[in-house]
Coordinates of C-alpha atoms and ligand atoms in Angstrom, one line a residue:
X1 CA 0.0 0.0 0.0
X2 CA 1.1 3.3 -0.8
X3 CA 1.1 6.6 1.5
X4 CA -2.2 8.1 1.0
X5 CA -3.1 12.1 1.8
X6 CA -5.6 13.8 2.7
X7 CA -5.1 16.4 0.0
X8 CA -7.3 20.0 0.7
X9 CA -8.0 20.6 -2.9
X10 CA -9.6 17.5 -3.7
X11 CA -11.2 17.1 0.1
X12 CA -10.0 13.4 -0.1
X13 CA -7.7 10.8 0.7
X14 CA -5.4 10.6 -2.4
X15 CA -2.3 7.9 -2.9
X16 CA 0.9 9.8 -2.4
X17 CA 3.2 9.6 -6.3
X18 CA 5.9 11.7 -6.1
X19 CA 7.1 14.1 -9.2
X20 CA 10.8 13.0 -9.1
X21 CA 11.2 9.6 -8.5
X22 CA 12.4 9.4 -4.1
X23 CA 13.0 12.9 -4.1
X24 CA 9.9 14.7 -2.7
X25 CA 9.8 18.9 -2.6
X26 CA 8.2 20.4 -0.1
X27 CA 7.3 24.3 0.7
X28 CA 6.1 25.0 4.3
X29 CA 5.0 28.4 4.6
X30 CA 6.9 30.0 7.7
X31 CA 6.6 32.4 10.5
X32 CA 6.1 36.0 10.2
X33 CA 8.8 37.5 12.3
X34 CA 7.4 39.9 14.2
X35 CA 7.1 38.8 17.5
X36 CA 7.8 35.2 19.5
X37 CA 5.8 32.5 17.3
X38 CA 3.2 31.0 20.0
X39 CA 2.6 27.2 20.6
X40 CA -0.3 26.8 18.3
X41 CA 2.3 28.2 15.4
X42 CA 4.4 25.5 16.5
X43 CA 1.7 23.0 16.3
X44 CA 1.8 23.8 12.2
X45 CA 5.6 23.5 12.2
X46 CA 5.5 20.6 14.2
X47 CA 2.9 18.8 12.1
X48 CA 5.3 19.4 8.8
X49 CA 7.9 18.2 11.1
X50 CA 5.7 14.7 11.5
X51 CA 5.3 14.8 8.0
X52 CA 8.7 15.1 6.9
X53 CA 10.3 12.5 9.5
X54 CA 7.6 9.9 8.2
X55 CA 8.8 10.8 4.9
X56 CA 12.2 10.1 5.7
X57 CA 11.0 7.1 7.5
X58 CA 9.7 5.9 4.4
X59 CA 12.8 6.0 2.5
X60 CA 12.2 9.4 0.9
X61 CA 14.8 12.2 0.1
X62 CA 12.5 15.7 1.3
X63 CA 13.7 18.8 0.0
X64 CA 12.1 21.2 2.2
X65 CA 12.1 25.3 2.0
X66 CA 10.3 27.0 5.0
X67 CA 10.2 31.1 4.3
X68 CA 10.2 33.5 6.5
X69 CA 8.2 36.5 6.1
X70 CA 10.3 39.1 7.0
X71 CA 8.2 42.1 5.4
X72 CA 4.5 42.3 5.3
X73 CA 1.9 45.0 7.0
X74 CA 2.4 43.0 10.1
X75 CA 6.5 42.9 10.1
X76 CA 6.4 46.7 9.0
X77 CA 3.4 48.0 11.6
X78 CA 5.2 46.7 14.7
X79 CA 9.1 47.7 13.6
X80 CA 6.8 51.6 13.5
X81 CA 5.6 50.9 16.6
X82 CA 8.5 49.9 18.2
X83 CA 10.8 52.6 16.9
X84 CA 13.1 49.8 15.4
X85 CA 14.1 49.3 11.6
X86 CA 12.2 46.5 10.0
X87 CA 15.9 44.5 10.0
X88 CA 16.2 45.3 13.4
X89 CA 12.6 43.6 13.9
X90 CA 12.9 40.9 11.9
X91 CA 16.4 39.9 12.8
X92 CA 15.4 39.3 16.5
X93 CA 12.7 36.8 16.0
X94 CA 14.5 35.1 13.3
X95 CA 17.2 34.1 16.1
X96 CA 14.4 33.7 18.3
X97 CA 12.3 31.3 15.8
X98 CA 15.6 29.0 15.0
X99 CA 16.3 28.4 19.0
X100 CA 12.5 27.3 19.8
X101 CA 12.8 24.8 16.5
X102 CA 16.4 23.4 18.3
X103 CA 14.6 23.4 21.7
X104 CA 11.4 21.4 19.9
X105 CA 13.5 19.1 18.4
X106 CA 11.9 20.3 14.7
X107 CA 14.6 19.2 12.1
X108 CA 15.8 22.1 10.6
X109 CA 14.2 22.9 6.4
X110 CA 17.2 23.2 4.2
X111 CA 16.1 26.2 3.0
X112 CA 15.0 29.2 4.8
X113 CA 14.4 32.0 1.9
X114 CA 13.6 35.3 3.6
X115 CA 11.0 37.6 1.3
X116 CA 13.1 40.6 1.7
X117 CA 15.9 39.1 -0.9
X118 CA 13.9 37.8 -3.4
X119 CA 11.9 41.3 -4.0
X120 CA 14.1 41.2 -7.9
X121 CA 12.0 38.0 -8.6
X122 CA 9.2 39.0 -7.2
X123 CA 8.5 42.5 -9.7
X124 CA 9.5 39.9 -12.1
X125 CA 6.3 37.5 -11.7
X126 CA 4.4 40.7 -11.0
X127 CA 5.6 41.7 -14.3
X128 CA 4.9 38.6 -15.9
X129 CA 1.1 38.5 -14.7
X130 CA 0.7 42.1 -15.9
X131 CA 2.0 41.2 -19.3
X132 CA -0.3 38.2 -19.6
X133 CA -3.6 40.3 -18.6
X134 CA -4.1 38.7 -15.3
X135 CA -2.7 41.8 -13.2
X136 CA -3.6 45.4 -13.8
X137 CA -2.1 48.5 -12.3
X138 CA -4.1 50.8 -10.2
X139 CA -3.5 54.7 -9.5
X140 CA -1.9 54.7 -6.6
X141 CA 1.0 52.3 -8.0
X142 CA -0.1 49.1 -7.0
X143 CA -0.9 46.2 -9.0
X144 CA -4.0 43.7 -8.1
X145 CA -4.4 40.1 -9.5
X146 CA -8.0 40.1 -11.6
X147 CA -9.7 37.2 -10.3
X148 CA -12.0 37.2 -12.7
X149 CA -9.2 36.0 -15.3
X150 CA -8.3 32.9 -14.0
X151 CA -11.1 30.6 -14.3
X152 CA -10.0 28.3 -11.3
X153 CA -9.9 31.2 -8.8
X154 CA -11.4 29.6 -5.8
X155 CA -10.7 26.2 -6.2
X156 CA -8.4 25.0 -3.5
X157 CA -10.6 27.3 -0.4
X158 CA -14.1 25.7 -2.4
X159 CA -15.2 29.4 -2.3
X160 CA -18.6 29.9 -3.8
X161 CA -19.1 31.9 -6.6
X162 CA -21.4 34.6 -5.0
X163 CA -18.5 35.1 -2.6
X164 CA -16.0 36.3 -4.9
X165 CA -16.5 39.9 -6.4
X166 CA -13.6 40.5 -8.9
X167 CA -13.2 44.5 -10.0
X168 CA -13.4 45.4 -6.1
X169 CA -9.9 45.1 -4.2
X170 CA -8.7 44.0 -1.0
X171 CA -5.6 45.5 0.1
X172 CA -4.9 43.9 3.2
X173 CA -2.8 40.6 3.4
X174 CA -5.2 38.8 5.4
X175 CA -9.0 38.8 4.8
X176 CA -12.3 36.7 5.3
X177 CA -13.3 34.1 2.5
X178 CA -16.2 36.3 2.4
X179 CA -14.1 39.2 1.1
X180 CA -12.7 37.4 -1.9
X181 CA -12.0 40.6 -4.3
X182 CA -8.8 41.4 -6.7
X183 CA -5.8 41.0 -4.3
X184 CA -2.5 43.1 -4.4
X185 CA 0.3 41.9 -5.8
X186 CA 2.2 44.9 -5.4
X187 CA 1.6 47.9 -2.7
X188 CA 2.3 51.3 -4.0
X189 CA 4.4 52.8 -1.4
X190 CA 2.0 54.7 1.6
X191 CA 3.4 57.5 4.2
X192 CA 2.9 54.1 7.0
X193 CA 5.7 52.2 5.1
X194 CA 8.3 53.9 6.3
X195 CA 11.6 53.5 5.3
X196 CA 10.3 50.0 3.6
X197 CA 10.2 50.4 0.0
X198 CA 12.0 49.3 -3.4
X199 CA 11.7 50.6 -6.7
X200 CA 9.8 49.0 -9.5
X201 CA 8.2 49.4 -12.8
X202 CA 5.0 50.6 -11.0
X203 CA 7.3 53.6 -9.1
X204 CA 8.2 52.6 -5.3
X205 CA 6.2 50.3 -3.3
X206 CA 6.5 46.7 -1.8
X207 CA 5.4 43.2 -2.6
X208 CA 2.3 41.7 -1.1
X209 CA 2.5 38.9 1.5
X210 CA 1.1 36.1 -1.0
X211 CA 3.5 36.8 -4.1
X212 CA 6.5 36.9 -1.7
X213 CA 5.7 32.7 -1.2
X214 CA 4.9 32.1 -5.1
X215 CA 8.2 33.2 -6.1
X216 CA 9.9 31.7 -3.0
X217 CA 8.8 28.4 -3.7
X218 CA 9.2 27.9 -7.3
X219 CA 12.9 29.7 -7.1
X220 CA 13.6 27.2 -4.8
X221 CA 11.7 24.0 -5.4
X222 CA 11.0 24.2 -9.7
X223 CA 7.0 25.3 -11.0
X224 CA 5.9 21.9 -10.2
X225 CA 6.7 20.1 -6.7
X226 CA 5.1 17.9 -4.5
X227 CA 4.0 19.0 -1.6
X228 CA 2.7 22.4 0.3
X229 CA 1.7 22.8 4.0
X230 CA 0.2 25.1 6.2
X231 CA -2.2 25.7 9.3
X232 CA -6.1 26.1 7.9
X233 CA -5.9 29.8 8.2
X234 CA -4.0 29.7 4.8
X235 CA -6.1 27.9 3.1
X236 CA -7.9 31.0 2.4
X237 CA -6.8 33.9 1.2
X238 CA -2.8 32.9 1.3
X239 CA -2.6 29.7 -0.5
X240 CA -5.8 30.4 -2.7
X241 CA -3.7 33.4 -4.2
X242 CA -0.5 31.9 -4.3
X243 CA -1.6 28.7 -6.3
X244 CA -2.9 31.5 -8.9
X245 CA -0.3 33.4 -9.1
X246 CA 2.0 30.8 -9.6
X247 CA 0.0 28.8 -12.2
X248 CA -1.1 32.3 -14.2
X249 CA 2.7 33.0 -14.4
X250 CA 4.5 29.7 -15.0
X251 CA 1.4 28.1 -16.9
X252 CA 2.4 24.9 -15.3
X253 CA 0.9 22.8 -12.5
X254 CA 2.2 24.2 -8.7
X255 CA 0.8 21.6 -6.4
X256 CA 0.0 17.9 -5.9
X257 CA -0.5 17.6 -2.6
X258 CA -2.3 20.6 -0.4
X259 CA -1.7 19.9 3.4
X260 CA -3.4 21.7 6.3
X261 CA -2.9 21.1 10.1
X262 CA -6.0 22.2 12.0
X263 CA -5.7 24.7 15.0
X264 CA -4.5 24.5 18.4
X265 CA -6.9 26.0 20.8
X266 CA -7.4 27.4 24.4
X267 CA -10.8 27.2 25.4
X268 CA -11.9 25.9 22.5
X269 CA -10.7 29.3 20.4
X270 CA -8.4 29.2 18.0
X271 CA -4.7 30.5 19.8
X272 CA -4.0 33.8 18.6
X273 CA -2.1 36.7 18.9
X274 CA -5.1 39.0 18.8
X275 CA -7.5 36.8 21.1
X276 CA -3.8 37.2 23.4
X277 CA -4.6 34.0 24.5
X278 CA -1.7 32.2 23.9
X279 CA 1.7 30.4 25.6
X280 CA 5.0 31.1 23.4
X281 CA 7.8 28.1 24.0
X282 CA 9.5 30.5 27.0
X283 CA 6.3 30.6 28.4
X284 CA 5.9 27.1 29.1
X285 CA 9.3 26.4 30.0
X286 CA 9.6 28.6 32.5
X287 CA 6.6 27.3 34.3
X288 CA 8.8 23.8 34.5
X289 CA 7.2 22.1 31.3
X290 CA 9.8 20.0 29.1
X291 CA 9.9 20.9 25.6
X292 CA 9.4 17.0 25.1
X293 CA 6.3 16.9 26.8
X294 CA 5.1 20.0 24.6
X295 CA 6.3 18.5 21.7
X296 CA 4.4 14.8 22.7
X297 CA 1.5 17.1 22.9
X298 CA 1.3 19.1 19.8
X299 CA 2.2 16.0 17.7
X300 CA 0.0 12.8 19.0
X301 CA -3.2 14.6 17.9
X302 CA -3.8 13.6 14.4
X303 CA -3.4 16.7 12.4
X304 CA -6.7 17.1 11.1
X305 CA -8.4 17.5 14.5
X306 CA -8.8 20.5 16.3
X307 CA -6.5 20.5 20.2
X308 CA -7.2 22.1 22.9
X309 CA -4.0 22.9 25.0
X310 CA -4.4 22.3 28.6
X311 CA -2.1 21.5 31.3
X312 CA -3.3 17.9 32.0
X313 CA -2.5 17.0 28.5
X314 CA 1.5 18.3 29.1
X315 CA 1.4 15.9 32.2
X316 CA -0.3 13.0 30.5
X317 CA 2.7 13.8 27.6
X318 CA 5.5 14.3 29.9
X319 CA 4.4 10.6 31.0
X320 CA 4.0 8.6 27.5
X321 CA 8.0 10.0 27.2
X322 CA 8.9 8.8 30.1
X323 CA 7.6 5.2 29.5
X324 CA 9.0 5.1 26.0
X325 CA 12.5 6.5 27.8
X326 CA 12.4 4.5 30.6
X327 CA 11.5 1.2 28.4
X328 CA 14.8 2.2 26.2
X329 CA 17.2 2.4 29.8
X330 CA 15.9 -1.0 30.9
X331 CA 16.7 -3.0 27.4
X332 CA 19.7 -1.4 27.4
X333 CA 20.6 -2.7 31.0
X334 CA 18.8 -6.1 30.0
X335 CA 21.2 -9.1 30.6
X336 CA 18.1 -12.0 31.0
X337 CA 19.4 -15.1 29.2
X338 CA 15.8 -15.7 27.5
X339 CA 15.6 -16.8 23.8
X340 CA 13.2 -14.7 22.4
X341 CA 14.7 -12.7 19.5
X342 CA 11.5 -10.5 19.6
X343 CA 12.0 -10.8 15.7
X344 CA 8.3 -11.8 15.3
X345 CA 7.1 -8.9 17.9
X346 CA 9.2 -6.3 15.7
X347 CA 7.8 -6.9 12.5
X348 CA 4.5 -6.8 13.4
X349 CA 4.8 -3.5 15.0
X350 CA 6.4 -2.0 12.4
X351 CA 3.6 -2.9 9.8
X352 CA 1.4 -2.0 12.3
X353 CA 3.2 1.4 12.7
X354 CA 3.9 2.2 9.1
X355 CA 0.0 0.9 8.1
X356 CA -1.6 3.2 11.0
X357 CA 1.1 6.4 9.5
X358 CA 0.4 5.6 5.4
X359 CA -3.1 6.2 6.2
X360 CA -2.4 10.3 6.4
X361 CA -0.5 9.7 9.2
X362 CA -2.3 8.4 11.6
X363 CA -0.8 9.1 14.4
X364 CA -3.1 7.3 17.1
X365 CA -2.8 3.9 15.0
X366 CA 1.1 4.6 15.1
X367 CA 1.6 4.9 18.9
X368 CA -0.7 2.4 19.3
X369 CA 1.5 0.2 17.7
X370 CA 4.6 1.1 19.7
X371 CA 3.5 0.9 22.9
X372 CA 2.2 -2.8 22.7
X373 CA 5.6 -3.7 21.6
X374 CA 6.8 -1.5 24.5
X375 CA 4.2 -3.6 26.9
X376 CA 5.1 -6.9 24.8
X377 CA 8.9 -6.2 25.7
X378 CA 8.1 -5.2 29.2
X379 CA 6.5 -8.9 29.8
X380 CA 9.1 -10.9 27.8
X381 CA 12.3 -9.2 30.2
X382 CA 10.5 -9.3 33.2
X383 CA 10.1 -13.2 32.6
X384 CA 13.1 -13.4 31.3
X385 CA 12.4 -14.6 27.9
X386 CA 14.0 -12.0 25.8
X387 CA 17.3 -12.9 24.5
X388 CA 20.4 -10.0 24.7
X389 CA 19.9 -10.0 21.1
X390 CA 16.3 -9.5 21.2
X391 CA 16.1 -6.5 23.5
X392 CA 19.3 -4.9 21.2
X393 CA 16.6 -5.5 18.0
X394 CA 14.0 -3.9 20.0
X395 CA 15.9 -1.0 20.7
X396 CA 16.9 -0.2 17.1
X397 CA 13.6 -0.5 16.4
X398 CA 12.0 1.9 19.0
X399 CA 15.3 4.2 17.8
X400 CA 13.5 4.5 14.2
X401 CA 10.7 4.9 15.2
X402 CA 11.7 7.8 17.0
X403 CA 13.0 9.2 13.9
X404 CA 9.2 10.3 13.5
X405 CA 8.7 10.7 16.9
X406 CA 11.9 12.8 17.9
X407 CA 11.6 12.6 21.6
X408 CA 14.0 9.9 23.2
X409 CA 17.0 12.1 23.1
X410 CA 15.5 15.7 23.1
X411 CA 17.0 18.3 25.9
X412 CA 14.4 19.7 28.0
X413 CA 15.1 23.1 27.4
X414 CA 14.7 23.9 31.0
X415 CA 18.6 24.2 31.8
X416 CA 18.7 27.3 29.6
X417 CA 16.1 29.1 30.4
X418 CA 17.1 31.9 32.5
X419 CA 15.1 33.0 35.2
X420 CA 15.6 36.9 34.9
X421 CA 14.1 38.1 38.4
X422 CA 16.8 35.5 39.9
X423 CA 19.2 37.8 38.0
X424 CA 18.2 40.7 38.8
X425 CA 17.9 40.2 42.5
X426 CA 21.7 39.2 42.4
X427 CA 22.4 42.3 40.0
X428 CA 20.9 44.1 43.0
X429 CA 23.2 42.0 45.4
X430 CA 26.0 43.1 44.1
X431 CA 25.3 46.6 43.7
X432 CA 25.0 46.7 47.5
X433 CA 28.1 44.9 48.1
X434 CA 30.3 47.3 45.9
X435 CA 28.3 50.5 47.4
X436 CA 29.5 48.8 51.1
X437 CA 33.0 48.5 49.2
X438 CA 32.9 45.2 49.4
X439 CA 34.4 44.3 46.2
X440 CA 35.7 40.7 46.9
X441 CA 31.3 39.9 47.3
X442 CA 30.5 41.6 44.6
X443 CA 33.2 39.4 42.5
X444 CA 32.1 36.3 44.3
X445 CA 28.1 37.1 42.5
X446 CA 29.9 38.3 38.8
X447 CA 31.7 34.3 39.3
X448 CA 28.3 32.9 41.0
X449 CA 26.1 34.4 37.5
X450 CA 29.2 33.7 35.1
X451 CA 29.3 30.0 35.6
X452 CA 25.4 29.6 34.8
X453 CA 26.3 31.6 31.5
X454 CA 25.2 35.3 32.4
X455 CA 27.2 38.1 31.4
X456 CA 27.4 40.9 33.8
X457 CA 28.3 44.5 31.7
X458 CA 28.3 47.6 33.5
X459 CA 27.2 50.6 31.6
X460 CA 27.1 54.0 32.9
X461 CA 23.2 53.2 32.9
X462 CA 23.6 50.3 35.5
X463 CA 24.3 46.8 35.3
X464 CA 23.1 44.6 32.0
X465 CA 23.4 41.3 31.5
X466 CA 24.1 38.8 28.5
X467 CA 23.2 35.2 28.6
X468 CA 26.0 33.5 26.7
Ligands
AMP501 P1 2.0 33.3 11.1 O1 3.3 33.6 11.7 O2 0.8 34.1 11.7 O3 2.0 33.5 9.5 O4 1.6 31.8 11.3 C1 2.5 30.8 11.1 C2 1.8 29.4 11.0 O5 1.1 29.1 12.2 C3 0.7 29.4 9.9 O6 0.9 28.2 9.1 C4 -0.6 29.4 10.6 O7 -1.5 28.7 9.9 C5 -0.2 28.6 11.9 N1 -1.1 28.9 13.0 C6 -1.5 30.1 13.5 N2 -2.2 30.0 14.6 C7 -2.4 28.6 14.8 C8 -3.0 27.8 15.8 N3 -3.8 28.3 16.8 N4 -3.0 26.5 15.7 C9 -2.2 25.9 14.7 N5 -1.6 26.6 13.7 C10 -1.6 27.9 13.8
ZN502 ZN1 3.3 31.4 2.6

């Protein structure tokens, strides 16, 4: 049996053929870096994480690009707000974005193409659209994308046809399905931009957010590839758009396979940054939760179904790692003289694994079938019927299958994080010691800070500090 996908476009299950023989492409639209990404953003990534592993798993080479949208009216609003240039912004949470995917254990894309450097290309297709009548220019120097010319328009979101009203335009990058109009491709340059603008055949002005992942995904991955994921929020308008820009331009297929994770709620609301009800990565770890019992969390839902974070779920994960850990520890320590070889017990649970994960990877069918080899192996050593050799087979196989997994030999991220009213109070410490000129104190805190990696820098504005 092959792989089979749920793919959006064709709401069904579909076999999974790749374009290139083992090699399979994938685009994964990334984070807007504008502020810390929350959990539910991470339950997206983490999804195309699952994906890609079982992938991999499966013998496949993945290519996989993940952009980052580093200038959009969100990116550009909040570098105004803060005072900041938009580099200065985005710059911050990019670093910030790559340490939360090493703390999660989310294998790092290939490719990371940022939107600012690919602003050549993207007049370019702009161009291109114009020239072939799908795009038109309007007064103020933007260009919009004539959904009325691309007789498809609406396909991939199943809008209705009432809901789209081409010859009126939406501006913004993000909009209700209801609002289907003419979208910008290109934003003639406002008073709001700032100091955000490039020069183009349309005077200055900037691309819009959809374009920016049209170009970034065919520079990088060819007209045609395999697959493209998102959360369900991109369905509509982001991934609508992009699949027709990108087909109007290249004239050429984009897409095979259309993958969207569903949300991760509180309260059963989406989590959001404008409902500000949501946890970033810090947040949890400083309250003491793993990251491995975060990430069991956001991956053993099957991603198709709606989550709701709560608490007793990162206790119930925390747990489920721990038995899968603790069953690794005691095969490695097994020295029974049984004669078992487990051989029979392994391959079953591998088809039952790889059955349960073809089937748009279900997840549920997938642990299901690791933990009754996990209770299998538990029996056989505590009777002593495993063989040496046995529990060594077992243990490769629980070691692939934590390829997909990814949580046997994660950190927990809570060594690192810094707990910054600790460091202040000994900033404060010290401040007092060197007022009562006691330097030798003050030296023993700068030692005390130093070896848990923090900085001390004194600046004629007090005492910073740097974690290393
Ligand atoms: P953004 O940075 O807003 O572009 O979002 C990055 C990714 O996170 C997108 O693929 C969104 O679909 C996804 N996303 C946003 N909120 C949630 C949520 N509550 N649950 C799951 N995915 C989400
Ligand atoms: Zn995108």
């Amino acid at each position: 049996m092959s792989i089979q996908f749920y793919n959006t476009i064709s709401r069904r299950k579909e076999a999974f053929k790749v374009i290139d023989q083992n090699k399979v492409r994938m685009y994964t639209c990334g984070p807007t870096v504008y502020d810390f990404a929350h959990i539910g953003n991470y339950r997206t990534f983490m999804f195309e994480d699952l994906l890609r592993r079982y992938l991999e798993f499966r013998g496949y080479e993945v290519v996989q690009a993940m952009n980052l949208t580093d200038v959009d009216d969100n990116t550009i609003r909040r570098s105004r707000e803060r005072g900041i240039s938009l580099t200065e912004l985005t710059d911050e949470f990019k670093a910030a974005f790559h340490a939360d995917l090493k703390t999660l254990n989310i294998q790092p894309a290939h490719l990371y193409p940022e939107a600012t450097r690919f602003v050549a290309e993207m007049i370019q297709m702009v161009q291109n659209l114009q020239d072939q009548g799908y795009a038109y220019q309007t007064e103020d120097g933007s260009v919009y994308f004539n959904i009325a010319k691309y007789g498809q328009y609406g396909k991939l979101a199943h809008l209705n046809p009432d809901e789209m009203v081409s010859g009126e335009r939406v501006t913004e990058d993000s909009y209700e399905k209801e609002g289907a109009r003419d979208f910008a491709l290109w934003k003639g340059y406002k008073a709001e931009d700032g100091d955000v603008h490039w020069e183009s055949p349309w005077g200055k002005g900037r691309p819009g957010w959809h374009i920016e992942c049209s170009v970034m995904s065919t520079e990088l991955l060819g007209k045609h590839f395999d697959i493209h994921c998102g959360g369900v929020d991109n369905i509509f308008p982001h991934h609508e758009n992009e699949l027709a820009q990108s087909v109007c331009a290249t004239g050429e297929e984009f897409v095979n396979y259309w993958l969207h994770s569903e949300y991760l709620l509180v309260d059963n609301k989406k989590m959001s940054k404008s409902l500000n009800n949501f946890y970033t990565l810090r947040d949890l770890l400083e309250q003491g939760y793993p990251a491995e019992a975060i990430r069991w969390m956001l991956i053993t839902t099957h991603y198709r179904q709606k989550l709701n974070f709560s608490v007793g779920r990162l206790e119930e994960s925390q747990k489920a790692v721990n038995r899968l850990r603790e069953f690794r520890n005691k095969l490695t320590k097994y020295v029974g003289n049984g004669s078992d070889d487990a051989s029979d017990r392994i391959r079953i649970a591998r088809d039952q694994f790889t059955v349960a994960m073809d089937d748009d990877l279900n997840i549920s069918g997938g642990l299901a079938a690791i933990f009754e080899l996990v209770r299998w192996g538990n029996r056989s050593m505590d009777q002593g019927e495993l063989s040496v050799e046995g529990a060594k087979s077992i243990i490769i196989t629980i070691e692939r299958f934590d390829h997909v997994l990814g949580v046997l030999d994660m950190d927990s991220g809570l060594d690192h994080q810094v707990d910054e009213a600790f460091i202040e109070e000994k900033i404060a410490q010290r401040k007092a010691a060197r007022a009562n000129k006691d330097f030798a104190a003050g030296d023993t805190i700068r030692d005390e800070l130093a070896a848990l990696g923090i900085e001390l820098i004194d600046t004629p504005d007090g005492t910073k500090w740097k974690a290393g």
